[in-house]
Amino acid sequence: MKKKGGGGDEGGSWMDTYGDLVTLLLTFFVLLYSMSSLDQAKWDVFVRSIYPNGRPGEKSAEQIVINGEVTNESGSGSIGDSKAPENEVNTEDPKDLYLQIARALNDAGISGVEVSRGQDYTFVVFKDKTFFNGDSSVLTPQGQQTLDVFCNALSGAAENLSQVNIMGHTAQGDPERANNPRNDRMLSVMRAAEVCLFIQGRGIISPDKLVSIGYGQFHPIAGNESADGRAKNRRVEILLIDQGAKIRGLDEYFQEYYSGANKDKTIVTSGVPENIQKEENGASGESAQTPESAAEEAPAGGGETQGDAASPTVSVENSGENANP
């Protein structure tokens, strides 16, 4: 006769199954929780332990390049300092010279300069009073610093240039009356020569490649009726011709540049450094009068003013550039 309440073996089997289910559920939720706060470094260690040679199809860190920047395998940083330089400039390549000059002038805080790249040349325009005060061929302190920066930028590519043309221009001070022809020409020639001598003195380029030319008031790029127009006309241009390029007439270069044919053009717009302004106003002992504010005083005899023993100037009375500031 069987005892009531039997079947103990069957009851124990049921409890084992239930316990296994609860244990699996607990393990599942613990796993979910652990994944929600996964440490990336520990996960990488875990993955590398499974795939010691890297995950299938995965590129090494050195092979991953995003927008020119070499990053680590997680894409969250750079490897050392390995970064593809943006707009890298070759200082010895004449094709990059316009960028080199523009950046150097901009970094020095020098304004009033346009730099352009043609097919086989670089064209630089120094506007208005960048180098000289009105009716003067004496380089100002600002002009000397500007040329220093320019020469430093030019030095790397100087050997790859066949010719450097420096061209001086004046403005017609009185729209109703032409400047004194002789002294107008002399002023532009002397300004170009002063810039040429400064560059030659730096010894960065063979002197036989340097050419200085004065055009006087006869190559204007704007009308002389307004102060703005006269400021545009009063300029120094430097034409840097690549080695091996065919030398053309200067008028061809002028036409290309001023017609806007050169697409690679940079205008340097940084302000003039404060220390340069102070030096012009105080340290040099000269008044910082500009062509548009007041004419420089000329000696009573109407001769050349002696602003610098090595740098003769043409007076206001002689040139007429400031006749109508």
XYZ file of C-alpha atoms in Angstrom:
325
model
C 0.000 0.000 0.000
C 1.412 3.344 -1.060
C 1.955 6.223 1.385
C 0.141 9.523 0.867
C 2.233 12.591 0.021
C 4.687 10.588 -1.943
C 6.458 11.747 -5.104
C 9.368 13.496 -3.350
C 11.691 12.799 -6.251
C 9.327 14.532 -8.658
C 9.143 17.654 -6.407
C 12.938 17.974 -6.223
C 13.280 17.853 -10.003
C 10.813 20.727 -10.403
C 12.730 22.927 -7.948
C 15.997 22.353 -9.784
C 14.477 23.528 -13.061
C 12.989 26.614 -11.424
C 16.279 27.502 -9.753
C 18.166 27.229 -13.024
C 15.687 29.582 -14.713
C 15.976 32.216 -11.985
C 19.771 31.987 -12.097
C 19.828 32.488 -15.864
C 17.506 35.498 -15.639
C 19.684 37.044 -12.944
C 22.788 36.473 -15.032
C 21.082 38.043 -18.057
C 20.142 41.227 -16.187
C 23.596 41.500 -14.636
C 25.081 41.237 -18.124
C 22.768 43.971 -19.409
C 23.771 46.237 -16.546
C 27.458 45.616 -17.064
C 27.180 46.441 -20.773
C 25.483 49.757 -20.019
C 28.594 50.949 -18.139
C 31.234 49.284 -20.283
C 34.758 50.617 -19.933
C 36.153 51.146 -23.439
C 39.690 50.270 -22.434
C 38.610 46.993 -20.814
C 36.453 46.195 -23.811
C 39.440 46.717 -26.126
C 41.497 44.369 -23.977
C 38.700 41.806 -24.145
C 38.404 42.108 -27.930
C 42.159 41.824 -28.418
C 42.186 38.690 -26.286
C 39.673 37.133 -28.693
C 41.253 38.516 -31.881
C 44.978 38.925 -31.171
C 45.640 39.886 -34.810
C 42.832 42.427 -34.917
C 39.176 42.092 -35.775
C 38.443 40.839 -39.297
C 38.367 43.689 -41.840
C 39.667 46.237 -39.334
C 42.324 48.744 -40.449
C 45.283 49.548 -38.270
C 45.480 52.937 -36.570
C 48.062 54.200 -39.052
C 45.717 53.473 -41.964
C 42.704 55.432 -40.746
C 42.699 58.943 -42.217
C 39.780 61.323 -41.700
C 39.826 64.722 -43.479
C 43.580 64.542 -43.805
C 44.096 63.844 -40.105
C 45.556 60.533 -38.968
C 43.512 59.360 -35.987
C 43.599 56.477 -33.560
C 41.411 53.419 -34.111
C 38.556 54.784 -32.024
C 38.562 57.985 -34.124
C 38.817 60.194 -31.070
C 42.233 61.765 -31.416
C 45.424 62.126 -33.391
C 48.459 59.909 -33.308
C 51.254 62.046 -31.962
C 51.445 65.179 -34.038
C 50.664 63.443 -37.329
C 48.362 65.828 -39.147
C 48.310 66.527 -42.841
C 49.149 70.243 -43.049
C 46.392 72.386 -44.501
C 47.463 74.541 -47.458
C 51.115 73.665 -46.913
C 53.383 76.213 -48.577
C 56.618 75.242 -50.324
C 58.857 78.228 -49.592
C 61.142 77.402 -52.532
C 58.383 77.076 -55.128
C 57.549 80.315 -56.986
C 53.983 79.051 -57.415
C 53.498 79.255 -53.642
C 55.377 82.532 -53.260
C 52.246 84.689 -53.227
C 50.890 82.732 -50.245
C 54.231 82.872 -48.457
C 54.427 86.654 -48.873
C 50.784 87.244 -47.899
C 51.035 85.128 -44.750
C 54.304 86.725 -43.672
C 52.924 90.255 -44.081
C 49.678 89.337 -42.359
C 51.514 87.724 -39.430
C 53.571 90.903 -39.058
C 50.392 93.011 -38.959
C 51.192 94.867 -42.179
C 48.311 96.088 -44.334
C 47.821 97.856 -47.647
C 49.274 95.083 -49.811
C 47.801 92.971 -52.619
C 49.517 89.739 -53.672
C 48.490 87.871 -56.806
C 49.643 84.778 -58.691
C 49.679 84.725 -62.491
C 50.553 81.878 -64.814
C 54.315 82.220 -64.360
C 54.753 85.231 -62.090
C 53.827 86.790 -58.755
C 52.554 90.382 -58.658
C 52.720 92.446 -55.454
C 51.204 95.914 -55.010
C 52.195 98.067 -52.030
C 49.551 100.758 -51.779
C 49.714 104.466 -51.007
C 52.051 105.312 -48.116
C 53.260 101.793 -47.316
C 56.877 102.808 -48.058
C 56.983 106.591 -48.429
C 55.357 109.771 -47.213
C 53.961 112.168 -49.810
C 56.551 113.692 -52.172
C 59.346 111.767 -50.480
C 61.633 108.966 -51.585
C 62.900 108.232 -48.066
C 61.752 104.847 -46.792
C 59.717 105.278 -43.624
C 60.339 103.003 -40.603
C 57.128 101.178 -41.505
C 58.377 100.817 -45.081
C 61.671 99.347 -43.922
C 59.950 96.781 -41.720
C 57.560 95.885 -44.529
C 60.487 95.274 -46.879
C 62.248 93.231 -44.200
C 59.243 90.925 -43.941
C 58.914 90.812 -47.720
C 62.584 89.884 -48.199
C 62.397 87.124 -45.596
C 59.392 85.634 -47.380
C 61.104 85.987 -50.757
C 64.471 84.502 -49.788
C 63.475 80.836 -50.085
C 62.313 81.134 -53.697
C 64.767 83.812 -54.848
C 66.982 81.337 -56.708
C 63.964 80.174 -58.709
C 63.187 83.652 -60.046
C 64.566 85.014 -63.307
C 63.748 88.683 -62.763
C 62.400 91.074 -60.126
C 60.914 94.332 -61.450
C 60.260 97.174 -58.994
C 57.946 99.847 -60.424
C 57.270 103.218 -58.822
C 54.144 105.312 -59.471
C 52.971 108.744 -58.340
C 49.596 110.491 -58.236
C 48.603 113.770 -59.877
C 47.979 116.077 -56.942
C 45.943 118.634 -58.905
C 43.561 117.084 -61.471
C 43.581 120.380 -63.373
C 47.357 120.662 -63.584
C 49.934 118.027 -64.428
C 52.826 117.430 -62.063
C 56.215 118.876 -62.868
C 57.280 116.315 -65.512
C 60.934 116.085 -64.543
C 60.458 115.810 -60.829
C 57.388 113.604 -61.138
C 59.471 111.109 -63.100
C 62.395 111.485 -60.724
C 60.218 110.844 -57.680
C 58.843 107.586 -59.062
C 62.294 106.465 -60.248
C 63.909 107.221 -56.890
C 61.177 105.416 -54.977
C 61.622 102.314 -57.118
C 65.407 102.590 -56.769
C 65.202 102.857 -52.969
C 63.133 99.675 -52.763
C 65.505 97.974 -55.203
C 68.567 99.007 -53.181
C 66.994 97.732 -49.974
C 66.316 94.307 -51.510
C 69.803 94.206 -53.033
C 71.308 95.086 -49.662
C 69.737 92.019 -48.113
C 71.749 89.809 -50.468
C 68.912 87.362 -51.113
C 68.951 87.606 -54.904
C 71.539 88.274 -57.586
C 71.699 92.032 -58.363
C 71.544 91.375 -62.105
C 67.981 90.111 -61.644
C 66.810 93.384 -60.062
C 65.253 96.097 -62.246
C 63.829 99.417 -61.004
C 61.498 101.509 -63.167
C 59.668 104.794 -62.610
C 56.403 105.548 -64.414
C 55.540 108.848 -62.768
C 51.816 109.628 -62.944
C 51.336 108.030 -66.343
C 50.107 104.560 -65.344
C 47.100 105.453 -63.141
C 44.656 102.772 -62.040
C 42.047 105.253 -60.763
C 41.022 108.866 -61.255
C 42.987 111.598 -59.459
C 39.865 113.641 -58.662
C 39.355 111.997 -55.259
C 41.662 111.244 -52.351
C 40.841 107.560 -52.685
C 41.806 107.558 -56.353
C 45.103 109.312 -55.670
C 45.865 106.823 -52.896
C 45.395 103.943 -55.355
C 47.647 105.550 -57.952
C 50.412 106.299 -55.453
C 51.951 102.826 -55.218
C 54.976 100.557 -55.659
C 54.581 97.317 -57.615
C 56.941 94.340 -57.601
C 56.788 91.768 -60.396
C 58.483 88.430 -59.603
C 58.974 86.339 -62.751
C 59.580 82.584 -62.455
C 62.808 81.009 -63.636
C 62.397 79.709 -67.174
C 59.313 81.820 -67.905
C 59.137 83.821 -71.114
C 59.733 87.489 -70.336
C 56.857 89.556 -71.702
C 56.232 93.254 -71.982
C 55.308 94.873 -68.663
C 52.038 96.119 -70.132
C 50.904 92.502 -70.522
C 51.449 91.833 -66.835
C 49.646 95.080 -65.926
C 46.687 94.195 -68.111
C 46.371 90.687 -66.675
C 46.551 91.874 -63.090
C 44.289 94.913 -63.252
C 41.728 93.172 -65.462
C 41.187 90.600 -62.723
C 42.493 87.702 -64.817
C 44.567 86.357 -61.926
C 42.297 84.149 -59.821
C 44.767 83.527 -56.995
C 44.752 86.895 -55.266
C 45.224 87.786 -51.612
C 44.623 91.168 -49.996
C 46.529 91.679 -46.758
C 44.269 93.628 -44.422
C 45.917 93.403 -40.997
C 46.464 96.634 -39.092
C 49.795 98.405 -38.826
C 51.619 97.415 -35.587
C 51.404 100.052 -32.880
C 55.164 100.132 -32.349
C 55.705 101.127 -35.982
C 53.268 104.019 -35.681
C 55.044 105.221 -32.532
C 58.431 104.973 -34.218
C 57.239 107.079 -37.146
C 55.671 109.694 -34.871
C 58.365 109.939 -32.238
C 61.586 107.993 -32.474
C 62.507 109.217 -35.938
C 61.867 112.839 -35.025
C 59.783 113.354 -38.171
C 56.161 114.397 -38.404
C 53.901 111.547 -39.510
C 52.047 113.671 -42.046
C 50.467 111.691 -44.838
C 49.780 112.606 -48.456
C 46.098 113.051 -47.668
C 46.466 115.003 -44.403
C 49.117 117.651 -45.064
C 51.891 118.286 -47.558
C 55.481 118.050 -46.406
C 57.190 121.393 -46.146
C 59.760 122.034 -48.846
C 62.825 124.250 -48.443
C 62.469 127.831 -49.613
C 64.848 127.317 -52.500
C 62.665 124.589 -53.963
C 65.522 122.074 -53.908
C 65.542 118.511 -52.659
C 64.842 117.978 -48.960
C 67.575 116.172 -47.098
C 65.578 113.541 -45.254
C 68.417 111.040 -45.373
C 72.037 111.502 -46.419
C 71.905 108.356 -48.535
C 68.353 108.888 -49.765
C 67.659 112.217 -51.523
C 64.046 113.297 -51.838
C 62.063 115.426 -54.249
C 60.246 118.304 -52.579
C 56.526 119.069 -52.725
C 57.089 122.182 -54.805
C 59.011 120.191 -57.384
C 56.846 117.125 -57.890
C 53.312 118.413 -57.412
C 52.100 115.087 -56.037
C 50.589 116.795 -52.993
C 49.337 119.898 -54.748
C 45.753 118.965 -53.911
C 45.773 116.583 -50.958
